[in-house]
Coordinates of C-alpha atoms and ligand atoms in Angstrom, one line a residue:
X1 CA 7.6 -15.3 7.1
X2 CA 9.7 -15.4 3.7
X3 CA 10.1 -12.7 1.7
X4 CA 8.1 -13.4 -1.2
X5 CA 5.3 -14.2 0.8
X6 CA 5.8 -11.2 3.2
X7 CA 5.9 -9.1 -0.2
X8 CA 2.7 -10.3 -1.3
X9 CA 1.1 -9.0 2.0
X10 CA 2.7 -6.0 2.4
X11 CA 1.7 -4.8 -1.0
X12 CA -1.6 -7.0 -1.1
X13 CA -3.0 -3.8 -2.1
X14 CA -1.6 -3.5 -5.7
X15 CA -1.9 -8.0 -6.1
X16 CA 1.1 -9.5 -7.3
X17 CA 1.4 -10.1 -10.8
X18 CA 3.7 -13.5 -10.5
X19 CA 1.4 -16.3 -11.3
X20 CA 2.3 -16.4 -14.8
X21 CA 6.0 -16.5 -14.0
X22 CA 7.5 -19.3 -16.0
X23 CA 11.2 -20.4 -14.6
X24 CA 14.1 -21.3 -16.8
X25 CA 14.6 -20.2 -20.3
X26 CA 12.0 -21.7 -22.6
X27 CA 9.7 -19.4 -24.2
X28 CA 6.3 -20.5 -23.6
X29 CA 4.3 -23.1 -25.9
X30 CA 3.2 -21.2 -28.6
X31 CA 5.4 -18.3 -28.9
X32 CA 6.0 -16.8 -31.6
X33 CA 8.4 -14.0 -30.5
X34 CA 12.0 -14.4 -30.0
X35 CA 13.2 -17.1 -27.5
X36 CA 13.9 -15.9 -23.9
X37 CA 17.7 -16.2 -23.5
X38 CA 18.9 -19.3 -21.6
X39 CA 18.3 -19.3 -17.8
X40 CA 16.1 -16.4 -18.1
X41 CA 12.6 -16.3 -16.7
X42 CA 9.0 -15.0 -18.6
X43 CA 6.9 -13.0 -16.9
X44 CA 3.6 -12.8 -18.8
X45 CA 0.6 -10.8 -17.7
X46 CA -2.3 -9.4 -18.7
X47 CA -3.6 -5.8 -17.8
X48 CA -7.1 -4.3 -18.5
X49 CA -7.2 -0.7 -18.6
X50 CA -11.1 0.0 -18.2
X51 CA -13.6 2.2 -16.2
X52 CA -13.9 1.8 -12.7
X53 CA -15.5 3.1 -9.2
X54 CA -12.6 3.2 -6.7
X55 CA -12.6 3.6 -2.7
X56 CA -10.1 6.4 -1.9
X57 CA -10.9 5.6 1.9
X58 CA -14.4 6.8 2.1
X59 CA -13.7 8.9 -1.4
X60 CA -15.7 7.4 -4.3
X61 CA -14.6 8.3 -7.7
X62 CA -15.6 7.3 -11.2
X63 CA -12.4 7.0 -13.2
X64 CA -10.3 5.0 -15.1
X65 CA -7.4 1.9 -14.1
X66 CA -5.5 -1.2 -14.7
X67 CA -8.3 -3.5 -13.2
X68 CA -10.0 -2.1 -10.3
X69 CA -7.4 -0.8 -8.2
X70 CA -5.1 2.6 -7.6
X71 CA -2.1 1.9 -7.7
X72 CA -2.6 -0.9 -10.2
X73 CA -1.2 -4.4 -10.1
X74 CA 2.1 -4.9 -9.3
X75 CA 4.8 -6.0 -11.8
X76 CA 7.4 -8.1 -10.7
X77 CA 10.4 -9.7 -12.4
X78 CA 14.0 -10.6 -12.0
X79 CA 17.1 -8.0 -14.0
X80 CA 17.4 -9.7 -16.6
X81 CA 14.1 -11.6 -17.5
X82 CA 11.7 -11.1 -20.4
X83 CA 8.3 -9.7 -20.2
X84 CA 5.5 -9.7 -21.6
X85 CA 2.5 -8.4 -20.7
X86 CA -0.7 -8.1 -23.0
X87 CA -3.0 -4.8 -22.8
X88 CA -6.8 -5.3 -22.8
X89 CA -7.9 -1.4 -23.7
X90 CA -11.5 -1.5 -22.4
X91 CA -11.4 2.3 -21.8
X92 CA -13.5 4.5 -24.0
X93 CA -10.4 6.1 -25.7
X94 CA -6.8 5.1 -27.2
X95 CA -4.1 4.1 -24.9
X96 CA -0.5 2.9 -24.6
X97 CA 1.5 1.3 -21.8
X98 CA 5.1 3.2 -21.2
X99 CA 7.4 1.3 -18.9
X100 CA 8.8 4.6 -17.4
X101 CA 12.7 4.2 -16.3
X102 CA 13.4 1.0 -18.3
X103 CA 15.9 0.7 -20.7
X104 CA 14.2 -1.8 -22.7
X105 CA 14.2 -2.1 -26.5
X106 CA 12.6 0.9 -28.1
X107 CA 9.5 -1.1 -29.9
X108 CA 7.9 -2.0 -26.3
X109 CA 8.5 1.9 -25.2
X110 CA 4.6 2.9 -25.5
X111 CA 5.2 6.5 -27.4
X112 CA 1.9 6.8 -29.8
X113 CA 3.0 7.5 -33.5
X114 CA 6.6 7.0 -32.6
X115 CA 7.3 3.6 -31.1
X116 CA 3.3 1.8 -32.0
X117 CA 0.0 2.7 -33.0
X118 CA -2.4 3.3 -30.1
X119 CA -4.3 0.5 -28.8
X120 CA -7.7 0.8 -30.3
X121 CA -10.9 0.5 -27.6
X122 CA -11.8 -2.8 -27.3
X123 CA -8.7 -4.3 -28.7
X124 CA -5.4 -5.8 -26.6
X125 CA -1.6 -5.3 -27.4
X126 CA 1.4 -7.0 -26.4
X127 CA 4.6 -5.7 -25.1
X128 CA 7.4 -8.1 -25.1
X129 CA 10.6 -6.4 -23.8
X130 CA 13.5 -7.5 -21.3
X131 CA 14.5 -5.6 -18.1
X132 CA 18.3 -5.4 -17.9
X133 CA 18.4 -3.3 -14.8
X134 CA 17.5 -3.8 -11.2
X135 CA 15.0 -1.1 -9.3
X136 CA 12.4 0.8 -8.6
X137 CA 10.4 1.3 -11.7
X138 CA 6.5 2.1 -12.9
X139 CA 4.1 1.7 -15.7
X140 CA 1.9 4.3 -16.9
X141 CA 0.1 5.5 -20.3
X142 CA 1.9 7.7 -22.6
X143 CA -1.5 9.0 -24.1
X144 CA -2.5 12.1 -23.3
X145 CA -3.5 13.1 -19.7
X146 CA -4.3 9.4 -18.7
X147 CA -1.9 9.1 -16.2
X148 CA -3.5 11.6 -14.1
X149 CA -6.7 9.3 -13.3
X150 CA -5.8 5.7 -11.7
X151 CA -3.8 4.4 -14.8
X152 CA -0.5 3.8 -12.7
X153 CA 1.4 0.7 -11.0
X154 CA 4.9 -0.2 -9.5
X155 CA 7.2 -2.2 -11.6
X156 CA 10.0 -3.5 -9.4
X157 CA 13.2 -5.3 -10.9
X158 CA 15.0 -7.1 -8.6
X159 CA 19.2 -7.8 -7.9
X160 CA 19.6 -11.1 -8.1
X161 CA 22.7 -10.5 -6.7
X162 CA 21.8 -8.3 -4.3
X163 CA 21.3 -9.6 -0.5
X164 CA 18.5 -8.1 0.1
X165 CA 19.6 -7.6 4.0
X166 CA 15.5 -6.3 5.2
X167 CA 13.1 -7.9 7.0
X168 CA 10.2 -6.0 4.7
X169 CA 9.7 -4.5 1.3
X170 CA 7.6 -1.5 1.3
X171 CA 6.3 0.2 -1.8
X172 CA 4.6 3.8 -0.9
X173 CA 3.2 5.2 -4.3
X174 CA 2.0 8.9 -4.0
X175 CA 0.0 10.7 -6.5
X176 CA -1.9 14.1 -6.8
X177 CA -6.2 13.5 -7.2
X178 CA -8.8 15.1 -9.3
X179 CA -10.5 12.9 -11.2
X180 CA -14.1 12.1 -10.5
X181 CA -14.3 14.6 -8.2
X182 CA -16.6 17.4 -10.4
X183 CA -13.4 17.7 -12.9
X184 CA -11.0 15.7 -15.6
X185 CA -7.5 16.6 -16.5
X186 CA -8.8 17.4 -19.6
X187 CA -11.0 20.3 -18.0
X188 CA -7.8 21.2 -16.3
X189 CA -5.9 21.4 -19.6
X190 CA -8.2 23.3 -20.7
X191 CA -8.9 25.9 -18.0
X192 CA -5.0 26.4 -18.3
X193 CA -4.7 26.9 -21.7
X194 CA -8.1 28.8 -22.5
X195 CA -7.2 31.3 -19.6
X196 CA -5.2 34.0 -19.3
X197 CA -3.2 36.6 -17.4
X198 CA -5.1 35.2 -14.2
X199 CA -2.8 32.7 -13.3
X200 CA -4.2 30.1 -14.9
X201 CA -6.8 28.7 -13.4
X202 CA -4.6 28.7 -9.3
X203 CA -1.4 27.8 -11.0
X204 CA 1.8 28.8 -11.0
X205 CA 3.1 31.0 -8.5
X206 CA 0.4 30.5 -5.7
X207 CA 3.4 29.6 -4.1
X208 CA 3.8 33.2 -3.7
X209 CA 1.0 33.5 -1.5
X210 CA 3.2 31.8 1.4
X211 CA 5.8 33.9 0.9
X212 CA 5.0 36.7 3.3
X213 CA 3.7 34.5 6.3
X214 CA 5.6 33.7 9.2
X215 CA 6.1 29.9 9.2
X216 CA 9.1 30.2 11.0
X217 CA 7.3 29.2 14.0
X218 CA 4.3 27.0 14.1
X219 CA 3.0 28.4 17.1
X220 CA 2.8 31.6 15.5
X221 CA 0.7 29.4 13.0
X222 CA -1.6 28.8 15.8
X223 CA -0.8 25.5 17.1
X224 CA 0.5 22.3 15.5
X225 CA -0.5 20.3 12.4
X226 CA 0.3 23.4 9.2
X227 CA 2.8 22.1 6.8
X228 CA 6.4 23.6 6.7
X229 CA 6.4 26.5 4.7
X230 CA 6.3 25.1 1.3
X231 CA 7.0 26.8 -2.5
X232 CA 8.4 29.7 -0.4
X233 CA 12.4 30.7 0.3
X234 CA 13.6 27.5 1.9
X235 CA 11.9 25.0 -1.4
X236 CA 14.7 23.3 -2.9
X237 CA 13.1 24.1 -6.6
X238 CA 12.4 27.9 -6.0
X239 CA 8.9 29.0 -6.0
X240 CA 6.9 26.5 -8.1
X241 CA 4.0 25.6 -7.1
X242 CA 2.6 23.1 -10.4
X243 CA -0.4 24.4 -12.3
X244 CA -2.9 22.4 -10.6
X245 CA -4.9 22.6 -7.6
X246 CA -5.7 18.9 -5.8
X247 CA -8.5 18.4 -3.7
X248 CA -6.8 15.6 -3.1
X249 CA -3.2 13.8 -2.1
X250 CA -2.6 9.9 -1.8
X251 CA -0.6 7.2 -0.8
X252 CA -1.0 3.9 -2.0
X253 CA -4.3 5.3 -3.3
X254 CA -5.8 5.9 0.0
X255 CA -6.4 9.8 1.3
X256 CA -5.0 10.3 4.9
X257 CA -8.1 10.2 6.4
X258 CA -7.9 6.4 6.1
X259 CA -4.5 6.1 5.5
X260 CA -2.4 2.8 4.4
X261 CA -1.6 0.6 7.3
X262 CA 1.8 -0.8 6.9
X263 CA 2.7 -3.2 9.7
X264 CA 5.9 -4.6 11.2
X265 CA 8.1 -5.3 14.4
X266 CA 10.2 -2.6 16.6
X267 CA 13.9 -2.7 15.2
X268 CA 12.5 -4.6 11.8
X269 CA 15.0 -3.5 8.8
X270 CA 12.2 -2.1 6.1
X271 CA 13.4 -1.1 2.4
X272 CA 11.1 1.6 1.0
X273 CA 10.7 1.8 -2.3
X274 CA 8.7 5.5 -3.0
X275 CA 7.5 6.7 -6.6
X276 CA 6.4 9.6 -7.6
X277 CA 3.0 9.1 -9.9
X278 CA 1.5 12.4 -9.6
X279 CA 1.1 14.8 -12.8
X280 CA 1.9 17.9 -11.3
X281 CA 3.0 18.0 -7.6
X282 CA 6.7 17.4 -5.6
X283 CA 6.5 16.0 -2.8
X284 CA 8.4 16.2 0.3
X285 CA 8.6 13.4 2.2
X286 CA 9.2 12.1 6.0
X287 CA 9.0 9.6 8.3
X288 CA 7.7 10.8 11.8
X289 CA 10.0 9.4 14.4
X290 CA 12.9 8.2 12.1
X291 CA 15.8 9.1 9.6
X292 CA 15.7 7.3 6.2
X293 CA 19.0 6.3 4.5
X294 CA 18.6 6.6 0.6
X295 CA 20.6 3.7 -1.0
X296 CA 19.3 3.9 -5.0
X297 CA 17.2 6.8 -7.2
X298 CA 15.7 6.0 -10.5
X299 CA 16.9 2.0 -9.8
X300 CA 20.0 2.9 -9.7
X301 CA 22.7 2.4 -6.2
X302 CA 24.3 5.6 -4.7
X303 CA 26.6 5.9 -1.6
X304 CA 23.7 5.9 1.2
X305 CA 22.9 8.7 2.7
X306 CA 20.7 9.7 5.8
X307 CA 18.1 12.3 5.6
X308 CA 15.3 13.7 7.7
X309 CA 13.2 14.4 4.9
X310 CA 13.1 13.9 0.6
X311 CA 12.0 16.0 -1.9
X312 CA 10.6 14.0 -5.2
X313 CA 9.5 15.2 -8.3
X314 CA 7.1 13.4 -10.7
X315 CA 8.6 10.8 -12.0
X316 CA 11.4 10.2 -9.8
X317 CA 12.4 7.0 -7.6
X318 CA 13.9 6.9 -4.6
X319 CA 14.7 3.4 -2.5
X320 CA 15.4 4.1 1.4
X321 CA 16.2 1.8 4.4
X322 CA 14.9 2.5 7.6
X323 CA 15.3 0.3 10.9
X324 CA 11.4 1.1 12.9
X325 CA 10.9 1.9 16.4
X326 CA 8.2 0.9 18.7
X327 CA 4.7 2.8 17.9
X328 CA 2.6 4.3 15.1
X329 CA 4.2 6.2 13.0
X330 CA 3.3 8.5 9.8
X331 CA 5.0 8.3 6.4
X332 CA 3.6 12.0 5.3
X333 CA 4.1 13.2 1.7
X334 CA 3.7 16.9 2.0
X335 CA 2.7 18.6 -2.0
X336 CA 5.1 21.4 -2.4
X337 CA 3.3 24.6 -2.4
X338 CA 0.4 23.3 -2.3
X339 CA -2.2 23.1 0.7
X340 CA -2.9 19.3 2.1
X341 CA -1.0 16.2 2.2
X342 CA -1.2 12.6 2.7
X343 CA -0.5 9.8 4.6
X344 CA 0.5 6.5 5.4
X345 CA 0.7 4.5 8.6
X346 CA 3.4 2.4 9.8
X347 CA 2.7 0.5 13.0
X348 CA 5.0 -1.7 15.3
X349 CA 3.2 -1.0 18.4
X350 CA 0.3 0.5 20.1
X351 CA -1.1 3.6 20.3
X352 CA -3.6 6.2 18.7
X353 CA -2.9 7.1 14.7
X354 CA -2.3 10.3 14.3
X355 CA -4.2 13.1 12.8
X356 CA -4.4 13.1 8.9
X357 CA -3.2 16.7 9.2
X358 CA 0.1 15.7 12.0
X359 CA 3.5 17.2 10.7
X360 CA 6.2 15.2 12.0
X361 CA 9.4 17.4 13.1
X362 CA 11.7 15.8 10.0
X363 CA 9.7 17.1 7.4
X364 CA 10.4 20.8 8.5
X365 CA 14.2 19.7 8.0
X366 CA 15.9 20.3 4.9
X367 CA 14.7 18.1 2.3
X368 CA 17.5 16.1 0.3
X369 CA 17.3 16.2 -3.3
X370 CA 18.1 14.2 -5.8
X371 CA 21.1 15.9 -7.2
X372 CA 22.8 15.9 -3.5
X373 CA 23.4 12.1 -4.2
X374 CA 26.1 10.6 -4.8
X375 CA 26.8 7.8 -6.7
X376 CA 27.9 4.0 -6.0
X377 CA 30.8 3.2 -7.8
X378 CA 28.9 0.9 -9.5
X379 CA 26.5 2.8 -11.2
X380 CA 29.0 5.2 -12.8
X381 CA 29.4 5.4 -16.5
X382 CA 32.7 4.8 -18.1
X383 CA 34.6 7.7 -18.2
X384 CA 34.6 8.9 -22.0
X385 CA 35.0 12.0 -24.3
X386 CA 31.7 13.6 -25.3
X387 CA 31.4 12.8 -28.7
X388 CA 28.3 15.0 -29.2
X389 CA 27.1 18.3 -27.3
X390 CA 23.0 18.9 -27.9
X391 CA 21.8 22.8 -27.1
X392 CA 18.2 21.3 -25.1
X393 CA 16.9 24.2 -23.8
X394 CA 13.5 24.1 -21.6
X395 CA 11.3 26.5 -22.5
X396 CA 7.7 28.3 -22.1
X397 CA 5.3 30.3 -20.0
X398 CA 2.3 29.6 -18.0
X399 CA 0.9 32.3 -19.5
X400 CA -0.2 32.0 -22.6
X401 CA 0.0 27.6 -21.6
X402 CA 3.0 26.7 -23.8
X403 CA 6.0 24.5 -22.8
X404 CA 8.7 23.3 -25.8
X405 CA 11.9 22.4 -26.0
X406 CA 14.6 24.8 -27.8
X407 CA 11.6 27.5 -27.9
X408 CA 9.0 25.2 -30.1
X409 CA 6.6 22.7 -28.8
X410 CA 6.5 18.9 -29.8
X411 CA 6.1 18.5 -33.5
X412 CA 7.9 21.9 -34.3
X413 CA 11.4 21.5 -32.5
X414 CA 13.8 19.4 -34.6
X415 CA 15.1 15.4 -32.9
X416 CA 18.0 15.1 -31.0
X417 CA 20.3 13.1 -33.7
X418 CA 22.7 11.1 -32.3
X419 CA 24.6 8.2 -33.6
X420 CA 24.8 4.3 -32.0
X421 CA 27.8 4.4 -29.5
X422 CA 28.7 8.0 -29.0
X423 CA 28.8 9.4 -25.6
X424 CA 26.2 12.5 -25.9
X425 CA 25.9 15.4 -24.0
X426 CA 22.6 16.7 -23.3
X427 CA 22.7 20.7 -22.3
X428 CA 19.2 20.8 -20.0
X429 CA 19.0 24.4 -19.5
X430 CA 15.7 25.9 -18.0
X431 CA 15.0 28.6 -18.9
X432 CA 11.5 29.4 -17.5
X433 CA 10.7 30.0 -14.0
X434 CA 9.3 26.6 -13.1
X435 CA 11.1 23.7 -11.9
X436 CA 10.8 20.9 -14.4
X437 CA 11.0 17.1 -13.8
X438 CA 13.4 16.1 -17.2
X439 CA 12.6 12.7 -18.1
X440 CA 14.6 10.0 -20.6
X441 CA 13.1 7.2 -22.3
X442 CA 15.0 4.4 -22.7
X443 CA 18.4 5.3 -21.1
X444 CA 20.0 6.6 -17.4
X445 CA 21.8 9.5 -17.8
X446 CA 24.9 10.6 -15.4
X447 CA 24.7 14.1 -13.7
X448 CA 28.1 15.9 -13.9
X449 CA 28.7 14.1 -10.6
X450 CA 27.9 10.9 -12.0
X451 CA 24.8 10.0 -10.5
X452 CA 22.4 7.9 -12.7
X453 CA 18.9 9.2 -13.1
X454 CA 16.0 8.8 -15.7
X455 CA 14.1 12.0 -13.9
X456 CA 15.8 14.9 -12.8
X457 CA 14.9 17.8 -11.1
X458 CA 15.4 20.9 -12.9
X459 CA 15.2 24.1 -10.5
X460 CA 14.1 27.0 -12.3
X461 CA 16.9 28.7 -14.7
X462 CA 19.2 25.6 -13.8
X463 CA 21.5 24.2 -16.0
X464 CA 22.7 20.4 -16.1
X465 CA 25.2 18.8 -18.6
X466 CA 23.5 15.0 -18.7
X467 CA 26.0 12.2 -20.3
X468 CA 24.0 9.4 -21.7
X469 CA 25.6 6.3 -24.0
X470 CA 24.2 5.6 -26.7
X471 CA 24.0 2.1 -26.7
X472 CA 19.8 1.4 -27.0
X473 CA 19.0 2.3 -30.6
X474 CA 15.3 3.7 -31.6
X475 CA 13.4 6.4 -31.2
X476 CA 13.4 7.8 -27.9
X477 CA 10.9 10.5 -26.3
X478 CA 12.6 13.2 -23.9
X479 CA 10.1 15.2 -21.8
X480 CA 9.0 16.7 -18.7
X481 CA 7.4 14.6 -16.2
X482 CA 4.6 17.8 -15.5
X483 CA 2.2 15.7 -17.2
X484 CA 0.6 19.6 -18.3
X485 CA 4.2 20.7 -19.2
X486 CA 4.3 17.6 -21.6
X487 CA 0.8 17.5 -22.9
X488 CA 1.6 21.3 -23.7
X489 CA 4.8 20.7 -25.8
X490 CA 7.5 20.3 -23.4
X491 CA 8.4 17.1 -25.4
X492 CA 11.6 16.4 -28.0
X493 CA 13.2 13.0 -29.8
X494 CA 16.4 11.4 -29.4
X495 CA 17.0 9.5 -32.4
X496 CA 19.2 7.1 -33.4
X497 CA 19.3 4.0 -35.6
X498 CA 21.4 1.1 -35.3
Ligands
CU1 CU1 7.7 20.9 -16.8

């Protein structure tokens, strides 16, 4: 089987969003936008963001997507192509499209009140932007709590240079699930904020409350099957445990009860491509049975690197290549701190699933994080002076429910100025005792090691000098990825003008 068509199975979940792929470089009859530059293709879709009743795997839930599906349709383009992709808002409320990783040009970034004017209910928008850079990407609202009900989808650029040397793409999508289930992230916003000196409705540190067992052992647990210990001593971000309590966990929109079935021959080469769509959960992940080597994060290449297990916060990206063995295996996304998990099943062979609940031995191994990587020497920046320092201090409290940036929430902190081709330096410092996924619009930064990101874990009171060039003028949004964290002011600008 080809690739493309073995793509189109393998994620027949999400569809395929190619049919409107136009090759060569004319625009299409009728355009009135820019012309595509020569030997570059269109891609031009249209999403409807509406209502729906969705199958979790025996879960029904009344919520709200891109079509009928969770994840939602699949974007696919080439580096280097144009698209554009029209909005139909048929949900009862406002609503933006944000194109989370890409550095595209700022009017197509989806901020409300910064970049466009909210889509209005009933009415349609189009975005018309070009993707420069290869990878692992996703689409999601920038409106409010949206993105914590269905409205999320995988957006995948691909290399055309690259050899692509796999017999199957994979792309595992986990998110964190309320919605339709008795409460809305608004009630959850709310219970967080209205509340006080009680934690916050579960939140925070209930983390805490593994700290004093002995998971050292899981027979001392009583048998198999209980997570590693998780928001306790050996967590990579320190005690946090998000806000929110999940009665749910998915993969591919699917609880692990009736898990995603990904199929595929012993010794087949697979290239997983995993995102991060929750609103408030890290997740650690593992293969049973196998070691994955990491080749890219946030799209961008690093000097591969084998790991047992992978700890990714909201918003992050991480590619992986892993060569199968014969059997059924589990692909288990364990919520740190946080009770439950989910699942998805890969199988090359026979034999029974396992439980919803299994643990495979690697995810009890250290977790790698995203700051461990390394880069590819292609994906450095060009070594330059820092033209500009910026104090960006994460701040706030869960209790009273108030998140800012340089002590002041969205609205009351002053922009980040910066000027078209300076190399800036942004000072993350967190300063609160929560671990905080730090999210760019419209640029990859480079840790001080010179790994390219978009989302970065912040560990609680960690510090992180981020060098970004300024070469993608606009208004740009800089935020955590807590979905709660930025809905409660943990949001700044980056502005520049050309
Ligand atoms: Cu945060």
């Amino acid at each position: 089987m080809n690739q493309v068509s073995r793509r189109r199975m393998l994620t027949g979940g999400f569809g395929l969003l190619g049919a409107g792929v136009l090759a060569g470089g004319a625009p299409a009859a009728g355009s009135s936008a820019a012309p595509s530059l020569p030997g570059r293709a269109l891609v031009e879709k249209t999403l409807v963001a509406q209502p729906a009743t969705l199958d979790l795997g025996g879960l029904q839930v009344d919520t709200w997507a891109y079509g009928d599906t969770v994840p939602g349709p699949l974007i696919r383009a080439t580096a280097g192509d144009r698209l554009r992709i029209t909005v139909d808002n048929q949900l009862p409320a406002e609503t933006t499209v944000h194109w989370h990783g890409i550095a595209l040009e700022a009017a197509a970034d989806g901020v409300p009140g910064l970049t466009q004017d909210p889509i209005a209910t009933g009415s349609t928008y189009t975005y018309d932007f070009t993707a420069p850079d290869p990878g692992t990407y996703f689409y999601h609202p920038h409106v409010g709590l949206q993105l914590d009900r269905a409205l999320y989808a995988p957006l995948i650029i691909d290399d055309p240079k690259e050899p692509g040397c796999y017999d199957h793409e994979w792309v595992l999508v986990l998110d964190d699930w309320l919605d339709g289930t008795g409460r809305t992230p608004e009630d959850v916003l709310q219970a967080l904020t209205s509340s006080s000196g009680n934690g916050a409705g579960h939140g925070g540190m209930t983390g805490m409350d593994h700290g004093d067992m002995d998971m050292s052992s899981p027979e001392a647990m009583g048998g198999m099957d209980h997570a590693p210990m998780k928001g306790g001593g050996d967590s990579p971000y320190g005690e946090d445990a998000g806000d929110v309590t999940y009665p749910h966990y998915l993969v591919n929109g699917k609880v692990p009860e009736a898990p995603d079935v990904l199929a595929a021959k012993p010794g087949d080469r697979v290239r997983l491509r995993i995102i991060n769509a929750a609103a408030d959960t890290i997740f650690t992940v593992a293969l049973g049975g196998h070691r994955m080597e990491v080749t890219h994060t946030d799209g961008f290449p690093v000097k591969p690197q084998e790991t047992d297990a992978l700890a990714i916060g909201m918003g992050e990206r991480y590619d992986a290549i892993v060569t199968l063995a014969d059997g059924v295996f589990p692909f288990v996304t364990a919520p740190m701190g946080k009770d439950g998990q989910a699942m998805a099943l890969i199988r090359t062979g026979s034999g029974a699933a396992p439980a919803p609940t299994v643990t495979p031995k690697e995810l009890r191994c250290p977790a790698l994080i995203g700051a461990e990587l390394e880069p590819a020497d292609s994906a450095r920046l060009e070594t330059r002076d820092v033209e500009v320092a910026l104090p960006m201090a994460l701040t706030g409290q869960m209790d009273p429910y108030q998140w800012g940036f340089n002590g002041a929430p969205y609205g009351k902190n002053d922009p980040l100025m910066i000027r078209e081709g300076q190399r800036v330096q942004l000072d993350a410092a967190n300063q609160t005792m929560m671990a905080h996924p730090l999210h760019v619009h419209g640029h990859t930064f480079a840790l001080p090691n010179g790994l390219r990101k978009d989302t970065v874990m912040l560990a609680p009171m960690q510090s992180l000098a981020l060098q970004l060039q300024a070469d993608n003028p606009g208004d740009w949004m800089v935020h955590c990825h807590n979905l709660y964290h930025g809905e409660a002011g943990m949001m700044i600008e980056m502005r520049y003008r050309r």
